XYZ file of C-alpha atoms in Angstrom:
570
model
C -55.461 -61.697 -63.364
C -51.872 -60.275 -63.501
C -53.547 -56.930 -65.008
C -56.073 -56.783 -62.491
C -53.648 -57.219 -59.865
C -51.838 -54.057 -61.236
C -54.875 -52.266 -61.230
C -55.687 -52.835 -57.351
C -51.981 -52.048 -56.992
C -52.346 -48.597 -58.852
C -55.730 -47.894 -56.893
C -54.009 -48.475 -53.661
C -51.191 -46.574 -54.417
C -53.500 -43.566 -55.663
C -55.492 -43.741 -51.925
C -52.291 -44.303 -50.006
C -50.561 -41.190 -51.172
C -53.726 -39.161 -50.952
C -54.008 -40.469 -47.376
C -50.066 -39.732 -46.853
C -50.551 -36.294 -48.260
C -53.609 -35.400 -46.178
C -51.758 -36.574 -43.194
C -49.227 -34.173 -43.698
C -51.822 -31.448 -43.804
C -53.261 -32.505 -40.705
C -49.964 -32.686 -38.860
C -49.188 -29.277 -39.786
C -52.950 -28.380 -38.464
C -52.024 -30.361 -35.260
C -48.679 -28.525 -34.680
C -50.555 -25.008 -34.688
C -53.153 -26.514 -32.130
C -52.262 -29.612 -30.071
C -55.625 -29.874 -28.527
C -57.157 -29.906 -32.245
C -59.570 -32.853 -31.609
C -60.675 -32.682 -35.114
C -57.360 -33.066 -36.434
C -56.672 -36.134 -33.898
C -59.497 -37.922 -34.872
C -59.427 -37.497 -38.569
C -55.513 -38.624 -38.290
C -56.436 -41.445 -36.422
C -59.309 -42.616 -38.599
C -56.508 -42.121 -41.812
C -54.209 -44.364 -40.407
C -56.660 -46.828 -39.242
C -58.014 -47.145 -42.821
C -54.428 -47.262 -44.451
C -53.475 -50.131 -41.981
C -56.398 -52.039 -43.004
C -55.940 -51.687 -46.781
C -52.001 -52.351 -46.370
C -52.655 -55.613 -44.879
C -55.270 -56.581 -47.647
C -52.781 -55.901 -50.065
C -49.743 -57.657 -48.380
C -47.782 -54.547 -47.718
C -46.581 -55.520 -44.204
C -44.150 -52.687 -43.651
C -46.672 -50.287 -44.393
C -49.346 -51.776 -42.241
C -46.774 -52.334 -39.426
C -45.760 -48.648 -39.145
C -49.638 -47.359 -39.583
C -50.517 -49.862 -36.834
C -47.912 -48.033 -34.374
C -49.186 -44.608 -35.171
C -52.662 -45.777 -35.051
C -51.988 -46.885 -31.543
C -50.331 -43.680 -30.499
C -53.142 -41.707 -31.929
C -55.721 -43.752 -30.203
C -53.849 -43.121 -26.548
C -54.181 -39.411 -27.485
C -57.580 -39.710 -28.520
C -58.475 -41.522 -25.066
C -56.323 -39.147 -22.964
C -54.058 -41.699 -21.932
C -50.940 -39.573 -22.864
C -50.294 -35.933 -23.430
C -49.322 -34.651 -26.804
C -46.452 -32.699 -26.954
C -43.837 -30.916 -29.640
C -41.388 -33.706 -29.372
C -44.285 -36.348 -29.937
C -45.488 -34.196 -32.945
C -41.926 -34.027 -34.579
C -41.637 -37.899 -34.085
C -44.719 -38.514 -35.972
C -43.685 -36.233 -38.512
C -40.889 -38.305 -39.118
C -42.838 -41.393 -38.885
C -45.006 -39.965 -41.680
C -42.173 -39.336 -43.666
C -41.139 -43.060 -43.506
C -44.703 -43.825 -44.216
C -44.686 -41.982 -47.566
C -41.252 -43.153 -48.348
C -42.651 -46.975 -47.831
C -45.591 -45.984 -50.223
C -43.039 -44.883 -52.813
C -40.925 -47.813 -52.379
C -43.972 -49.978 -53.826
C -42.984 -48.601 -57.369
C -39.486 -47.627 -56.830
C -37.965 -50.643 -55.269
C -35.820 -48.434 -52.690
C -35.216 -49.631 -49.516
C -36.722 -47.820 -46.727
C -35.714 -48.260 -42.942
C -38.658 -47.594 -40.517
C -37.971 -49.531 -37.411
C -36.060 -46.952 -35.756
C -39.023 -44.426 -35.999
C -41.183 -47.368 -35.055
C -39.295 -48.492 -31.984
C -39.099 -44.678 -30.894
C -42.979 -44.252 -30.870
C -43.571 -47.344 -29.227
C -41.132 -46.531 -26.355
C -42.498 -43.266 -26.211
C -45.959 -44.710 -25.533
C -45.014 -46.954 -23.065
C -43.190 -44.366 -21.217
C -45.674 -41.990 -21.429
C -48.659 -44.556 -20.100
C -46.588 -45.240 -17.055
C -46.027 -41.873 -16.300
C -49.806 -41.178 -16.759
C -50.481 -44.300 -14.346
C -47.938 -42.760 -11.849
C -44.959 -44.930 -12.357
C -41.440 -44.471 -13.016
C -40.673 -45.627 -16.438
C -37.508 -47.944 -16.269
C -35.215 -48.965 -19.246
C -36.287 -51.511 -21.392
C -35.307 -53.750 -24.153
C -37.014 -51.502 -26.650
C -34.917 -48.378 -25.349
C -31.862 -50.314 -25.740
C -32.741 -51.412 -29.191
C -33.667 -47.429 -29.864
C -29.997 -46.663 -29.008
C -28.362 -48.947 -31.494
C -30.466 -47.552 -34.239
C -28.314 -47.058 -37.274
C -27.530 -43.496 -38.574
C -29.399 -44.380 -41.983
C -32.662 -45.174 -39.554
C -32.274 -41.940 -37.522
C -32.404 -39.479 -41.028
C -35.064 -37.029 -40.513
C -36.751 -37.818 -43.754
C -35.709 -34.799 -45.422
C -35.760 -36.459 -48.768
C -39.150 -37.378 -48.598
C -39.700 -33.835 -49.462
C -39.978 -34.780 -53.311
C -43.491 -34.533 -54.565
C -44.974 -37.785 -55.555
C -47.852 -38.341 -57.978
C -49.892 -41.696 -58.792
C -50.341 -43.178 -62.106
C -54.060 -43.124 -61.553
C -56.415 -40.142 -61.579
C -59.818 -40.475 -59.833
C -62.549 -38.975 -61.957
C -66.031 -38.099 -60.585
C -68.616 -40.398 -62.195
C -70.690 -37.441 -63.569
C -67.693 -35.985 -65.577
C -67.172 -39.784 -67.090
C -71.119 -39.741 -68.094
C -70.503 -35.912 -69.625
C -67.792 -37.163 -71.804
C -69.467 -40.413 -72.766
C -72.569 -38.254 -73.975
C -70.318 -36.078 -75.855
C -68.582 -38.920 -77.713
C -72.020 -40.471 -78.056
C -72.630 -36.988 -80.178
C -69.191 -37.519 -82.015
C -70.633 -40.918 -83.279
C -73.821 -39.484 -84.387
C -72.115 -36.771 -86.461
C -69.863 -39.410 -87.851
C -72.643 -41.855 -89.012
C -74.476 -38.783 -90.413
C -71.496 -37.740 -92.685
C -71.367 -41.255 -93.713
C -74.858 -41.290 -94.619
C -74.593 -37.851 -96.494
C -71.351 -39.074 -98.439
C -73.356 -42.331 -99.107
C -76.373 -40.375 -100.545
C -74.263 -38.048 -102.688
C -72.469 -41.151 -104.276
C -69.440 -40.369 -102.660
C -66.574 -43.013 -101.340
C -66.461 -43.230 -97.817
C -63.343 -44.790 -97.601
C -62.015 -41.316 -96.483
C -64.098 -41.471 -93.524
C -63.032 -44.898 -92.131
C -60.041 -43.631 -90.268
C -62.692 -41.296 -88.556
C -65.010 -44.194 -87.994
C -62.347 -46.288 -86.134
C -60.595 -43.625 -84.007
C -64.341 -42.359 -82.683
C -65.165 -46.205 -82.107
C -62.013 -46.786 -80.055
C -62.681 -43.513 -78.353
C -66.122 -44.647 -77.385
C -65.363 -48.230 -76.288
C -62.404 -46.679 -74.333
C -64.473 -44.486 -72.257
C -66.966 -47.037 -71.854
C -64.412 -49.260 -70.454
C -63.280 -46.933 -67.982
C -66.801 -47.036 -66.381
C -66.914 -51.159 -65.977
C -66.269 -52.532 -62.425
C -65.977 -56.242 -61.533
C -69.040 -57.926 -60.058
C -67.222 -58.791 -56.887
C -67.499 -54.771 -56.023
C -71.071 -55.396 -55.525
C -70.950 -59.021 -54.366
C -68.713 -58.483 -51.741
C -71.191 -56.209 -49.643
C -73.687 -59.207 -49.424
C -71.602 -60.943 -46.924
C -73.102 -58.693 -44.094
C -76.640 -58.504 -45.783
C -77.174 -62.158 -45.915
C -75.658 -62.422 -42.345
C -78.199 -59.923 -40.945
C -81.283 -61.427 -42.821
C -80.374 -65.040 -41.641
C -80.036 -63.824 -38.045
C -83.371 -62.244 -38.237
C -84.910 -65.593 -39.663
C -83.038 -67.422 -37.194
C -81.767 -69.431 -40.221
C -78.383 -70.984 -40.776
C -77.091 -69.697 -44.482
C -73.605 -69.349 -46.272
C -72.873 -66.937 -49.148
C -71.200 -68.324 -52.231
C -69.588 -66.060 -54.703
C -68.956 -66.653 -58.592
C -67.971 -64.733 -61.483
C -66.699 -62.155 -59.416
C -64.237 -61.139 -62.126
C -67.026 -60.361 -64.441
C -67.264 -56.665 -65.728
C -70.383 -54.532 -66.002
C -71.050 -50.786 -66.086
C -71.043 -49.033 -62.919
C -74.157 -47.205 -63.400
C -75.962 -50.731 -63.958
C -74.666 -52.079 -60.840
C -76.048 -48.414 -58.870
C -79.523 -49.014 -60.215
C -79.894 -53.204 -59.632
C -78.370 -52.805 -56.300
C -81.647 -52.395 -54.306
C -82.904 -55.073 -56.532
C -80.107 -57.407 -55.457
C -80.493 -56.626 -51.813
C -84.337 -57.516 -51.923
C -83.605 -60.879 -53.931
C -81.219 -62.011 -51.543
C -83.122 -61.065 -48.584
C -85.984 -62.857 -50.058
C -84.147 -65.891 -50.630
C -83.568 -66.063 -47.089
C -86.965 -65.068 -46.129
C -88.921 -67.049 -48.692
C -86.835 -69.769 -49.803
C -84.625 -71.248 -47.060
C -86.430 -73.662 -44.881
C -86.393 -73.730 -41.071
C -83.372 -76.146 -39.757
C -86.334 -78.269 -38.666
C -87.776 -78.574 -42.387
C -84.252 -79.102 -43.764
C -83.374 -81.735 -41.576
C -87.070 -83.734 -42.437
C -85.988 -83.253 -45.821
C -82.467 -84.727 -45.427
C -80.731 -81.152 -46.290
C -77.700 -80.152 -44.966
C -78.206 -77.872 -41.752
C -76.636 -75.112 -43.571
C -78.264 -73.740 -46.568
C -76.639 -71.582 -49.127
C -77.482 -68.573 -51.311
C -75.457 -68.177 -54.409
C -74.526 -65.088 -56.420
C -73.123 -66.217 -59.783
C -72.362 -63.518 -63.009
C -71.452 -64.852 -66.289
C -71.355 -63.254 -69.778
C -73.680 -64.202 -72.635
C -72.995 -62.432 -75.887
C -73.749 -58.715 -75.143
C -75.245 -59.115 -71.477
C -74.348 -59.941 -68.317
C -76.512 -62.703 -66.299
C -76.602 -62.551 -62.739
C -78.242 -65.240 -60.931
C -79.388 -65.245 -57.353
C -80.255 -68.769 -56.386
C -81.085 -70.904 -53.096
C -81.244 -74.471 -52.372
C -84.488 -73.874 -50.248
C -88.062 -75.499 -50.794
C -88.553 -73.693 -54.258
C -91.803 -71.894 -55.490
C -94.812 -74.060 -55.574
C -96.965 -72.950 -58.535
C -100.312 -74.345 -57.435
C -100.151 -72.449 -54.416
C -99.322 -69.165 -56.531
C -102.525 -69.771 -58.641
C -104.507 -70.354 -55.567
C -103.316 -66.940 -54.310
C -103.799 -65.020 -57.511
C -107.509 -66.140 -57.931
C -108.186 -65.676 -53.996
C -106.834 -61.974 -54.315
C -108.944 -61.955 -57.343
C -106.013 -61.030 -59.915
C -107.353 -63.440 -62.326
C -110.734 -65.562 -62.495
C -110.368 -69.391 -61.625
C -111.047 -69.805 -65.533
C -108.144 -67.708 -66.315
C -105.909 -69.124 -64.290
C -106.482 -72.668 -65.211
C -105.633 -71.698 -68.711
C -102.243 -69.972 -67.837
C -98.693 -71.715 -68.268
C -96.282 -72.419 -65.604
C -94.260 -69.442 -66.966
C -97.324 -67.369 -66.657
C -97.912 -68.246 -63.106
C -94.690 -67.412 -61.909
C -94.716 -64.302 -63.469
C -97.419 -63.316 -61.092
C -94.665 -62.816 -58.247
C -93.603 -59.793 -59.992
C -97.216 -58.070 -59.656
C -97.591 -55.065 -57.207
C -99.073 -56.269 -53.918
C -98.379 -59.956 -54.472
C -96.792 -61.943 -51.721
C -96.567 -65.861 -51.443
C -95.581 -65.537 -47.841
C -98.058 -66.929 -45.285
C -97.256 -64.492 -42.645
C -95.586 -60.967 -42.369
C -92.109 -60.976 -41.058
C -89.408 -58.079 -40.839
C -88.178 -59.212 -44.454
C -90.754 -60.835 -46.212
C -94.694 -61.044 -46.411
C -95.660 -57.485 -47.039
C -96.206 -57.686 -50.655
C -93.312 -55.101 -51.524
C -90.203 -55.540 -53.767
C -90.361 -58.124 -56.390
C -92.541 -55.528 -58.372
C -89.767 -52.892 -58.075
C -87.292 -55.448 -58.922
C -88.926 -56.265 -62.290
C -89.308 -52.183 -63.039
C -85.776 -51.649 -62.188
C -84.220 -54.191 -64.350
C -86.509 -53.559 -67.218
C -85.840 -49.727 -66.860
C -82.242 -50.730 -68.452
C -83.356 -52.945 -71.098
C -82.950 -56.002 -69.004
C -85.241 -59.137 -68.115
C -86.040 -61.354 -65.125
C -86.341 -65.018 -65.605
C -86.984 -67.652 -62.980
C -86.176 -71.335 -62.613
C -87.462 -73.200 -59.691
C -88.254 -76.728 -58.546
C -90.331 -77.628 -55.533
C -87.910 -79.028 -52.798
C -84.763 -78.130 -54.760
C -84.800 -74.344 -54.571
C -84.984 -71.294 -56.994
C -82.568 -69.385 -59.525
C -83.887 -65.951 -60.504
C -81.915 -64.469 -63.550
C -81.199 -60.949 -64.098
C -80.158 -60.562 -67.735
C -78.767 -57.179 -68.006
C -76.870 -55.026 -70.809
C -73.168 -54.929 -70.071
C -73.499 -51.348 -70.768
C -75.964 -48.656 -70.961
C -74.046 -46.663 -73.423
C -74.173 -48.498 -76.434
C -76.512 -51.231 -77.656
C -77.181 -53.349 -80.981
C -80.423 -52.816 -82.564
C -82.588 -54.044 -85.483
C -83.808 -51.322 -87.671
C -87.162 -51.537 -89.346
C -89.896 -49.472 -90.627
C -93.863 -49.235 -90.135
C -95.658 -46.745 -92.328
C -92.200 -44.963 -93.481
C -91.428 -44.340 -89.847
C -87.921 -45.929 -88.644
C -88.074 -47.889 -85.504
C -85.477 -49.751 -83.702
C -85.840 -53.066 -81.269
C -82.551 -53.805 -79.204
C -81.232 -57.216 -80.301
C -81.203 -58.311 -76.566
C -85.287 -58.741 -77.388
C -84.874 -60.481 -80.740
C -85.056 -64.368 -80.905
C -84.924 -64.497 -84.954
C -86.248 -62.720 -87.716
C -88.353 -64.645 -90.340
C -90.979 -64.383 -93.205
C -94.632 -65.966 -93.179
C -97.460 -66.087 -95.495
C -100.939 -66.048 -94.544
C -101.446 -69.935 -94.809
C -98.549 -70.177 -92.143
C -100.731 -68.011 -89.443
C -103.699 -69.681 -87.424
C -106.543 -67.644 -86.104
C -107.864 -67.865 -82.804
C -110.801 -65.690 -82.193
C -109.417 -62.105 -83.074
C -105.923 -63.347 -82.188
C -103.157 -64.701 -84.444
C -100.913 -67.409 -83.623
C -97.884 -68.940 -85.354
C -96.086 -72.395 -84.764
C -92.451 -71.464 -83.828
C -89.912 -73.825 -82.493
C -92.743 -76.400 -81.343
C -94.568 -73.696 -79.486
C -97.824 -71.328 -80.425
C -96.644 -68.023 -80.517
C -99.072 -64.856 -80.817
C -98.305 -62.446 -83.345
C -99.777 -59.029 -84.181
C -99.470 -56.203 -86.564
C -97.531 -53.574 -85.201
C -98.992 -50.774 -87.220
C -102.506 -51.520 -85.021
C -100.461 -51.540 -81.647
C -98.854 -47.865 -82.712
C -102.151 -46.716 -84.025
C -104.104 -47.665 -80.543
C -101.123 -46.547 -78.189
C -102.900 -43.545 -76.793
C -106.391 -45.741 -76.357
C -107.197 -47.106 -72.910
C -108.135 -50.428 -74.392
C -106.432 -52.422 -76.912
C -108.259 -53.552 -80.012
C -107.347 -57.113 -80.470
C -109.159 -57.424 -83.804
C -107.275 -54.433 -85.056
C -103.997 -56.209 -83.905
C -104.491 -59.282 -85.881
C -107.565 -60.640 -87.800
C -108.889 -57.520 -89.097
C -105.445 -56.752 -90.786
C -104.785 -60.262 -91.823
C -107.829 -60.255 -93.983
C -106.270 -57.280 -95.919
C -103.478 -59.738 -96.796
C -103.402 -62.145 -99.808
C -102.196 -65.487 -99.662
C -99.184 -64.497 -101.866
C -97.572 -61.712 -99.705
C -94.568 -62.464 -97.385
C -95.080 -60.812 -94.017
C -91.908 -59.473 -92.206
C -91.997 -61.077 -88.797
C -89.855 -60.090 -85.804
C -89.931 -62.739 -83.169
C -89.236 -60.938 -79.968
C -88.695 -62.540 -76.581
C -88.712 -61.427 -72.871
C -88.957 -63.144 -69.293
C -89.999 -66.505 -71.112
C -92.663 -65.186 -73.227
C -92.635 -64.760 -77.144
C -94.528 -62.074 -79.519
C -94.048 -61.849 -83.144
C -94.228 -58.489 -84.587
C -95.368 -57.805 -88.126
C -93.573 -54.706 -89.573
C -93.635 -53.060 -93.045
C -89.762 -53.337 -93.823
C -87.018 -54.643 -92.228
C -83.490 -52.504 -92.530
C -80.531 -53.684 -90.868
C -78.797 -54.004 -87.610
C -76.952 -50.834 -85.998
C -75.191 -50.197 -82.764
C -77.391 -47.107 -81.108
C -77.295 -44.708 -78.388
C -80.641 -44.625 -76.785
C -81.697 -41.350 -75.346
C -84.612 -40.545 -73.085
C -88.007 -39.977 -74.551
C -88.680 -36.152 -75.471
C -91.906 -34.644 -74.588
C -94.897 -35.414 -75.405
C -93.486 -38.915 -76.120
C -92.292 -39.523 -72.458
C -95.801 -40.836 -71.553
C -95.706 -43.368 -74.163
C -96.228 -47.026 -72.834
C -94.884 -48.630 -76.066
C -91.284 -46.895 -76.629
C -88.378 -46.982 -74.027
C -86.378 -44.199 -76.017
C -85.023 -42.631 -78.949
C -81.989 -42.570 -81.013
C -80.536 -40.624 -84.056
C -79.648 -42.350 -87.274
C -77.128 -41.344 -89.735
C -79.803 -39.647 -91.723
C -80.475 -37.185 -89.026
C -83.955 -38.849 -88.550
C -85.297 -39.262 -84.925
C -85.750 -43.075 -84.713
C -88.115 -44.608 -81.679
C -87.120 -47.418 -79.707
C -89.667 -49.977 -78.962
C -90.311 -51.032 -75.291
C -90.598 -55.013 -75.866
C -91.091 -55.445 -72.017
C -93.779 -53.123 -71.841
C -95.499 -54.320 -74.886
C -95.633 -57.481 -73.728
C -96.970 -56.800 -70.525
C -99.771 -54.547 -72.055
C -100.857 -57.316 -74.568
C -100.902 -59.725 -71.383
C -103.092 -58.146 -69.539
C -105.240 -57.023 -72.384
C -105.551 -60.818 -73.488
C -106.808 -61.702 -69.584
C -109.340 -58.884 -69.554
C -110.895 -60.435 -72.868
C -110.640 -63.853 -71.489
C -112.304 -62.512 -68.260
C -115.041 -60.793 -70.224
């Protein structure tokens, strides 16, 4: 916690010193043209911001002086008092004191500012009275100003020293470019290690390079990390507006605000978060009458929670509303002809709930400003899955709903399992892998053309990945080629290498030719002509220099699920 407080202090100092320098520039501009509305407006805006930030950090002296300067420029802006050279000189001295107070945060130096604050207050009072046609009279403030010590009357010339903050602000694009270059360095490092190993040479000489490059990579990744509170705190207003629109009383509860995540991930999921919060208010939270009849508190709650799980950050958006009625979902998907009644009756509860993420689906009975249009949840799913995440839903009728976004903590580096299919290397991110196992033909059950296996007390479908890769350019998936036809070619003594993958509550076993090893990879976008592939999410470069496609498990499961439903319907 102490390190975070120091980080916030440094960020405040960086911005405050920038404000101080900008004020100096604007005062020089204003001195040249006392009628410059642009300079007056910008000075007012900066001192107002500095006042608020200082109050938030507990720097009361800075806030006090900035508040006085804000009052002066507010009156100037509104035409209540004239701006002349004497006042500009006083404001220069006030800004010097402001800079001294900012620098005193780190130096510990005592800076007196009450003298110039009092002078500005007296000037403002007298100018207002003159503007109203009154004769200014001596006040306690004027008497106090006459007693200002020589120390407080200094012109602030010693602020002429140039100060630098300990924080450098860097554009995000520069950080991304730097991270990409370090990624290339890591790829070249791994290539050298592989080259040494292939030639039978010791790789010990490269260990130091490996350690330094890894530290550099993780160091740059860490710079891009921000706390979840950075995003969560923006939802106080969003929730308030949604609740006001729906005429509901809802409070926001924040948890896990100190959990850190890649800034680029937050940027990608921010719109999805807005939709989920608005959706919780519009769909989830009941009316005041319904809550009273159910014995619930009159004020509902929406909770945003973040927690770390292995290499992932799990963001949960939960409400204490009415929950999702699975029977209602089933009825709607049949009525909207998304599936037949026969298929719907065979769906599990998890699969039924998944239909809320289908394009055009809405469980709302009527259209309102924030719900009922059938737009949004499919976009949430696509956004989360585009960065290798997944969406899980827990719901109980009458108790509420929790939607979990399982996200990678960073986009730059991810753990993956390498394997081979027909001598081509492939990778699957570890986030999608539940386990790796070996199966014999006798352990696999055939259901029609599909294959199933008993795994942890549930039936899990399995496919031969080679068949799926061979058919990726076809419009329809041949279930027989993925399962029964290939199983017939396997002897009872053969062991099959099976990767059990999981995504959004579903499981799928992938039969591969050869399992290799786990490795941290840097995933790149798909090059042409592979960029239209439905089965791949990207590529990575191995130490050998070979290109290794990365499987898109989420897309594969969606394709197979839709293909299975079509087969059942036909």
